[in-house]
Amino acid sequence: MTPKNHGQARAPARRDHPAPELIAASLLTSDQGSEIHLMSRDGRLMRLSADEETARSAIIGLWKALDGRR
């Protein structure tokens, strides 16, 4: 399959709303599944559902990133 951009770099994504600054990440697990909660500085909460292994892997990376910014 030939790429439609013919080898040219894509234009940078334009964001009307910048990504929120994350200040906290938590992991919730249960028999029904796992959920990651991300809290932004302005109080917004993002909830992501995933299987337990994926959620644990993702949250460890998020915690390391948040700790690295201190």
Tab-separated table of N, CA and C in Angstrom:
chain	number	residue	atom	x	y	z
A	1	MET	N	0.838	-1.179	0.000
A	1	MET	CA	0.000	0.000	0.000
A	1	MET	C	0.886	1.247	0.000
A	2	THR	N	0.645	2.142	-0.906
A	2	THR	CA	1.430	3.364	-1.020
A	2	THR	C	0.875	4.429	-0.084
A	3	PRO	N	1.745	5.052	0.732
A	3	PRO	CA	1.243	6.104	1.619
A	3	PRO	C	0.750	7.299	0.814
A	4	LYS	N	-0.277	7.937	1.299
A	4	LYS	CA	-0.867	9.073	0.586
A	4	LYS	C	-0.041	10.346	0.691
A	5	ASN	N	0.873	10.395	1.666
A	5	ASN	CA	1.660	11.621	1.810
A	5	ASN	C	2.936	11.587	0.968
A	6	HIS	N	3.159	10.524	0.207
A	6	HIS	CA	4.291	10.392	-0.709
A	6	HIS	C	5.627	10.679	-0.033
A	7	GLY	N	5.771	10.234	1.225
A	7	GLY	CA	7.030	10.392	1.932
A	7	GLY	C	7.232	11.739	2.593
A	8	GLN	N	6.317	12.648	2.412
A	8	GLN	CA	6.440	13.959	3.041
A	8	GLN	C	5.977	13.881	4.492
A	9	ALA	N	6.593	14.678	5.337
A	9	ALA	CA	6.204	14.705	6.751
A	9	ALA	C	4.802	15.292	6.889
A	10	ARG	N	4.093	14.773	7.848
A	10	ARG	CA	2.752	15.302	8.128
A	10	ARG	C	2.839	16.682	8.745
A	11	ALA	N	1.835	17.473	8.491
A	11	ALA	CA	1.751	18.781	9.136
A	11	ALA	C	1.513	18.563	10.625
A	12	PRO	N	2.078	19.404	11.481
A	12	PRO	CA	1.863	19.230	12.914
A	12	PRO	C	0.378	19.344	13.263
A	13	ALA	N	-0.033	18.565	14.237
A	13	ALA	CA	-1.432	18.600	14.670
A	13	ALA	C	-1.743	19.962	15.273
A	14	ARG	N	-2.892	20.488	14.923
A	14	ARG	CA	-3.310	21.774	15.462
A	14	ARG	C	-4.239	21.527	16.630
A	15	ARG	N	-3.956	22.130	17.736
A	15	ARG	CA	-4.788	21.944	18.917
A	15	ARG	C	-5.487	23.246	19.258
A	16	ASP	N	-6.804	23.194	19.249
A	16	ASP	CA	-7.558	24.360	19.691
A	16	ASP	C	-7.521	24.470	21.211
A	17	HIS	N	-7.423	23.318	21.864
A	17	HIS	CA	-7.347	23.277	23.321
A	17	HIS	C	-6.089	22.504	23.695
A	18	PRO	N	-5.152	23.138	24.384
A	18	PRO	CA	-3.925	22.422	24.741
A	18	PRO	C	-4.221	21.258	25.681
A	19	ALA	N	-3.346	20.277	25.675
A	19	ALA	CA	-3.503	19.123	26.563
A	19	ALA	C	-3.427	19.594	28.014
A	20	PRO	N	-4.235	19.017	28.890
A	20	PRO	CA	-4.219	19.440	30.291
A	20	PRO	C	-2.925	19.024	30.988
A	21	GLU	N	-2.520	19.801	31.972
A	21	GLU	CA	-1.345	19.454	32.770
A	21	GLU	C	-1.781	18.463	33.844
A	22	LEU	N	-1.287	17.238	33.750
A	22	LEU	CA	-1.679	16.199	34.697
A	22	LEU	C	-0.921	16.355	36.004
A	23	ILE	N	-1.647	16.194	37.119
A	23	ILE	CA	-1.012	16.308	38.432
A	23	ILE	C	-1.153	15.037	39.258
A	24	ALA	N	-2.051	14.126	38.860
A	24	ALA	CA	-2.237	12.891	39.626
A	24	ALA	C	-2.743	11.785	38.712
A	25	ALA	N	-2.350	10.557	39.047
A	25	ALA	CA	-2.817	9.382	38.314
A	25	ALA	C	-3.061	8.276	39.327
A	26	SER	N	-4.209	7.618	39.215
A	26	SER	CA	-4.509	6.521	40.139
A	26	SER	C	-5.023	5.320	39.363
A	27	LEU	N	-4.868	4.158	39.960
A	27	LEU	CA	-5.287	2.902	39.349
A	27	LEU	C	-6.321	2.246	40.241
A	28	LEU	N	-7.453	1.873	39.665
A	28	LEU	CA	-8.492	1.136	40.378
A	28	LEU	C	-8.669	-0.205	39.691
A	29	THR	N	-8.678	-1.276	40.464
A	29	THR	CA	-8.885	-2.606	39.895
A	29	THR	C	-10.014	-3.312	40.632
A	30	SER	N	-10.711	-4.172	39.915
A	30	SER	CA	-11.777	-4.985	40.499
A	30	SER	C	-11.921	-6.243	39.657
A	31	ASP	N	-12.843	-7.099	40.047
A	31	ASP	CA	-13.099	-8.312	39.268
A	31	ASP	C	-13.655	-7.984	37.883
A	32	GLN	N	-14.289	-6.826	37.733
A	32	GLN	CA	-14.881	-6.438	36.454
A	32	GLN	C	-13.887	-5.786	35.499
A	33	GLY	N	-12.730	-5.369	35.989
A	33	GLY	CA	-11.744	-4.732	35.120
A	33	GLY	C	-10.938	-3.687	35.865
A	34	SER	N	-10.227	-2.880	35.125
A	34	SER	CA	-9.368	-1.849	35.708
A	34	SER	C	-9.688	-0.503	35.090
A	35	GLU	N	-9.375	0.543	35.842
A	35	GLU	CA	-9.634	1.895	35.371
A	35	GLU	C	-8.514	2.800	35.875
A	36	ILE	N	-8.032	3.653	34.993
A	36	ILE	CA	-7.028	4.651	35.349
A	36	ILE	C	-7.744	5.991	35.449
A	37	HIS	N	-7.469	6.734	36.518
A	37	HIS	CA	-8.011	8.079	36.676
A	37	HIS	C	-6.860	9.072	36.568
A	38	LEU	N	-7.010	10.054	35.712
A	38	LEU	CA	-6.017	11.110	35.539
A	38	LEU	C	-6.656	12.429	35.943
A	39	MET	N	-5.997	13.183	36.820
A	39	MET	CA	-6.523	14.460	37.290
A	39	MET	C	-5.628	15.577	36.767
A	40	SER	N	-6.251	16.595	36.186
A	40	SER	CA	-5.488	17.730	35.675
A	40	SER	C	-5.478	18.849	36.711
A	41	ARG	N	-4.561	19.787	36.524
A	41	ARG	CA	-4.429	20.905	37.457
A	41	ARG	C	-5.718	21.720	37.553
A	42	ASP	N	-6.475	21.812	36.471
A	42	ASP	CA	-7.712	22.597	36.500
A	42	ASP	C	-8.919	21.798	37.002
A	43	GLY	N	-8.687	20.589	37.520
A	43	GLY	CA	-9.758	19.813	38.142
A	43	GLY	C	-10.475	18.826	37.249
A	44	ARG	N	-10.083	18.742	35.989
A	44	ARG	CA	-10.735	17.778	35.096
A	44	ARG	C	-10.267	16.364	35.407
A	45	LEU	N	-11.185	15.411	35.302
A	45	LEU	CA	-10.889	14.002	35.549
A	45	LEU	C	-11.101	13.223	34.264
A	46	MET	N	-10.090	12.448	33.874
A	46	MET	CA	-10.206	11.575	32.710
A	46	MET	C	-10.153	10.140	33.213
A	47	ARG	N	-11.094	9.322	32.748
A	47	ARG	CA	-11.157	7.927	33.153
A	47	ARG	C	-10.904	7.042	31.946
A	48	LEU	N	-9.958	6.103	32.090
A	48	LEU	CA	-9.600	5.191	31.008
A	48	LEU	C	-9.794	3.758	31.487
A	49	SER	N	-10.551	2.980	30.747
A	49	SER	CA	-10.757	1.571	31.086
A	49	SER	C	-9.777	0.709	30.304
A	50	ALA	N	-9.269	-0.332	30.945
A	50	ALA	CA	-8.324	-1.242	30.289
A	50	ALA	C	-8.285	-2.548	31.065
A	51	ASP	N	-7.693	-3.566	30.433
A	51	ASP	CA	-7.485	-4.805	31.178
A	51	ASP	C	-6.405	-4.538	32.227
A	52	GLU	N	-6.331	-5.386	33.242
A	52	GLU	CA	-5.458	-5.117	34.389
A	52	GLU	C	-3.985	-4.998	34.009
A	53	GLU	N	-3.493	-5.876	33.160
A	53	GLU	CA	-2.076	-5.845	32.786
A	53	GLU	C	-1.721	-4.544	32.062
A	54	THR	N	-2.555	-4.136	31.122
A	54	THR	CA	-2.318	-2.892	30.381
A	54	THR	C	-2.404	-1.688	31.305
A	55	ALA	N	-3.410	-1.678	32.178
A	55	ALA	CA	-3.586	-0.559	33.102
A	55	ALA	C	-2.390	-0.433	34.041
A	56	ARG	N	-1.922	-1.553	34.583
A	56	ARG	CA	-0.764	-1.508	35.491
A	56	ARG	C	0.481	-0.991	34.771
A	57	SER	N	0.711	-1.454	33.569
A	57	SER	CA	1.865	-1.007	32.797
A	57	SER	C	1.779	0.496	32.510
A	58	ALA	N	0.605	0.951	32.111
A	58	ALA	CA	0.418	2.372	31.792
A	58	ALA	C	0.578	3.245	33.032
A	59	ILE	N	0.002	2.822	34.146
A	59	ILE	CA	0.043	3.664	35.343
A	59	ILE	C	1.458	3.770	35.898
A	60	ILE	N	2.247	2.711	35.790
A	60	ILE	CA	3.634	2.784	36.256
A	60	ILE	C	4.400	3.824	35.442
A	61	GLY	N	4.197	3.833	34.127
A	61	GLY	CA	4.834	4.846	33.285
A	61	GLY	C	4.368	6.252	33.620
A	62	LEU	N	3.079	6.405	33.889
A	62	LEU	CA	2.545	7.723	34.258
A	62	LEU	C	3.113	8.192	35.592
A	63	TRP	N	3.167	7.299	36.573
A	63	TRP	CA	3.721	7.678	37.876
A	63	TRP	C	5.173	8.099	37.749
A	64	LYS	N	5.951	7.378	36.963
A	64	LYS	CA	7.359	7.737	36.767
A	64	LYS	C	7.474	9.116	36.116
A	65	ALA	N	6.624	9.382	35.130
A	65	ALA	CA	6.652	10.683	34.451
A	65	ALA	C	6.266	11.807	35.407
A	66	LEU	N	5.245	11.585	36.217
A	66	LEU	CA	4.826	12.610	37.175
A	66	LEU	C	5.902	12.843	38.231
A	67	ASP	N	6.537	11.785	38.723
A	67	ASP	CA	7.611	11.933	39.714
A	67	ASP	C	8.823	12.634	39.117
A	68	GLY	N	9.090	12.405	37.844
A	68	GLY	CA	10.230	13.022	37.183
A	68	GLY	C	10.089	14.524	37.015
A	69	ARG	N	8.870	15.035	37.078
A	69	ARG	CA	8.648	16.477	36.920
A	69	ARG	C	8.822	17.240	38.219
A	70	ARG	N	8.992	16.549	39.330
A	70	ARG	CA	9.123	17.247	40.625
A	70	ARG	C	10.456	17.906	40.772
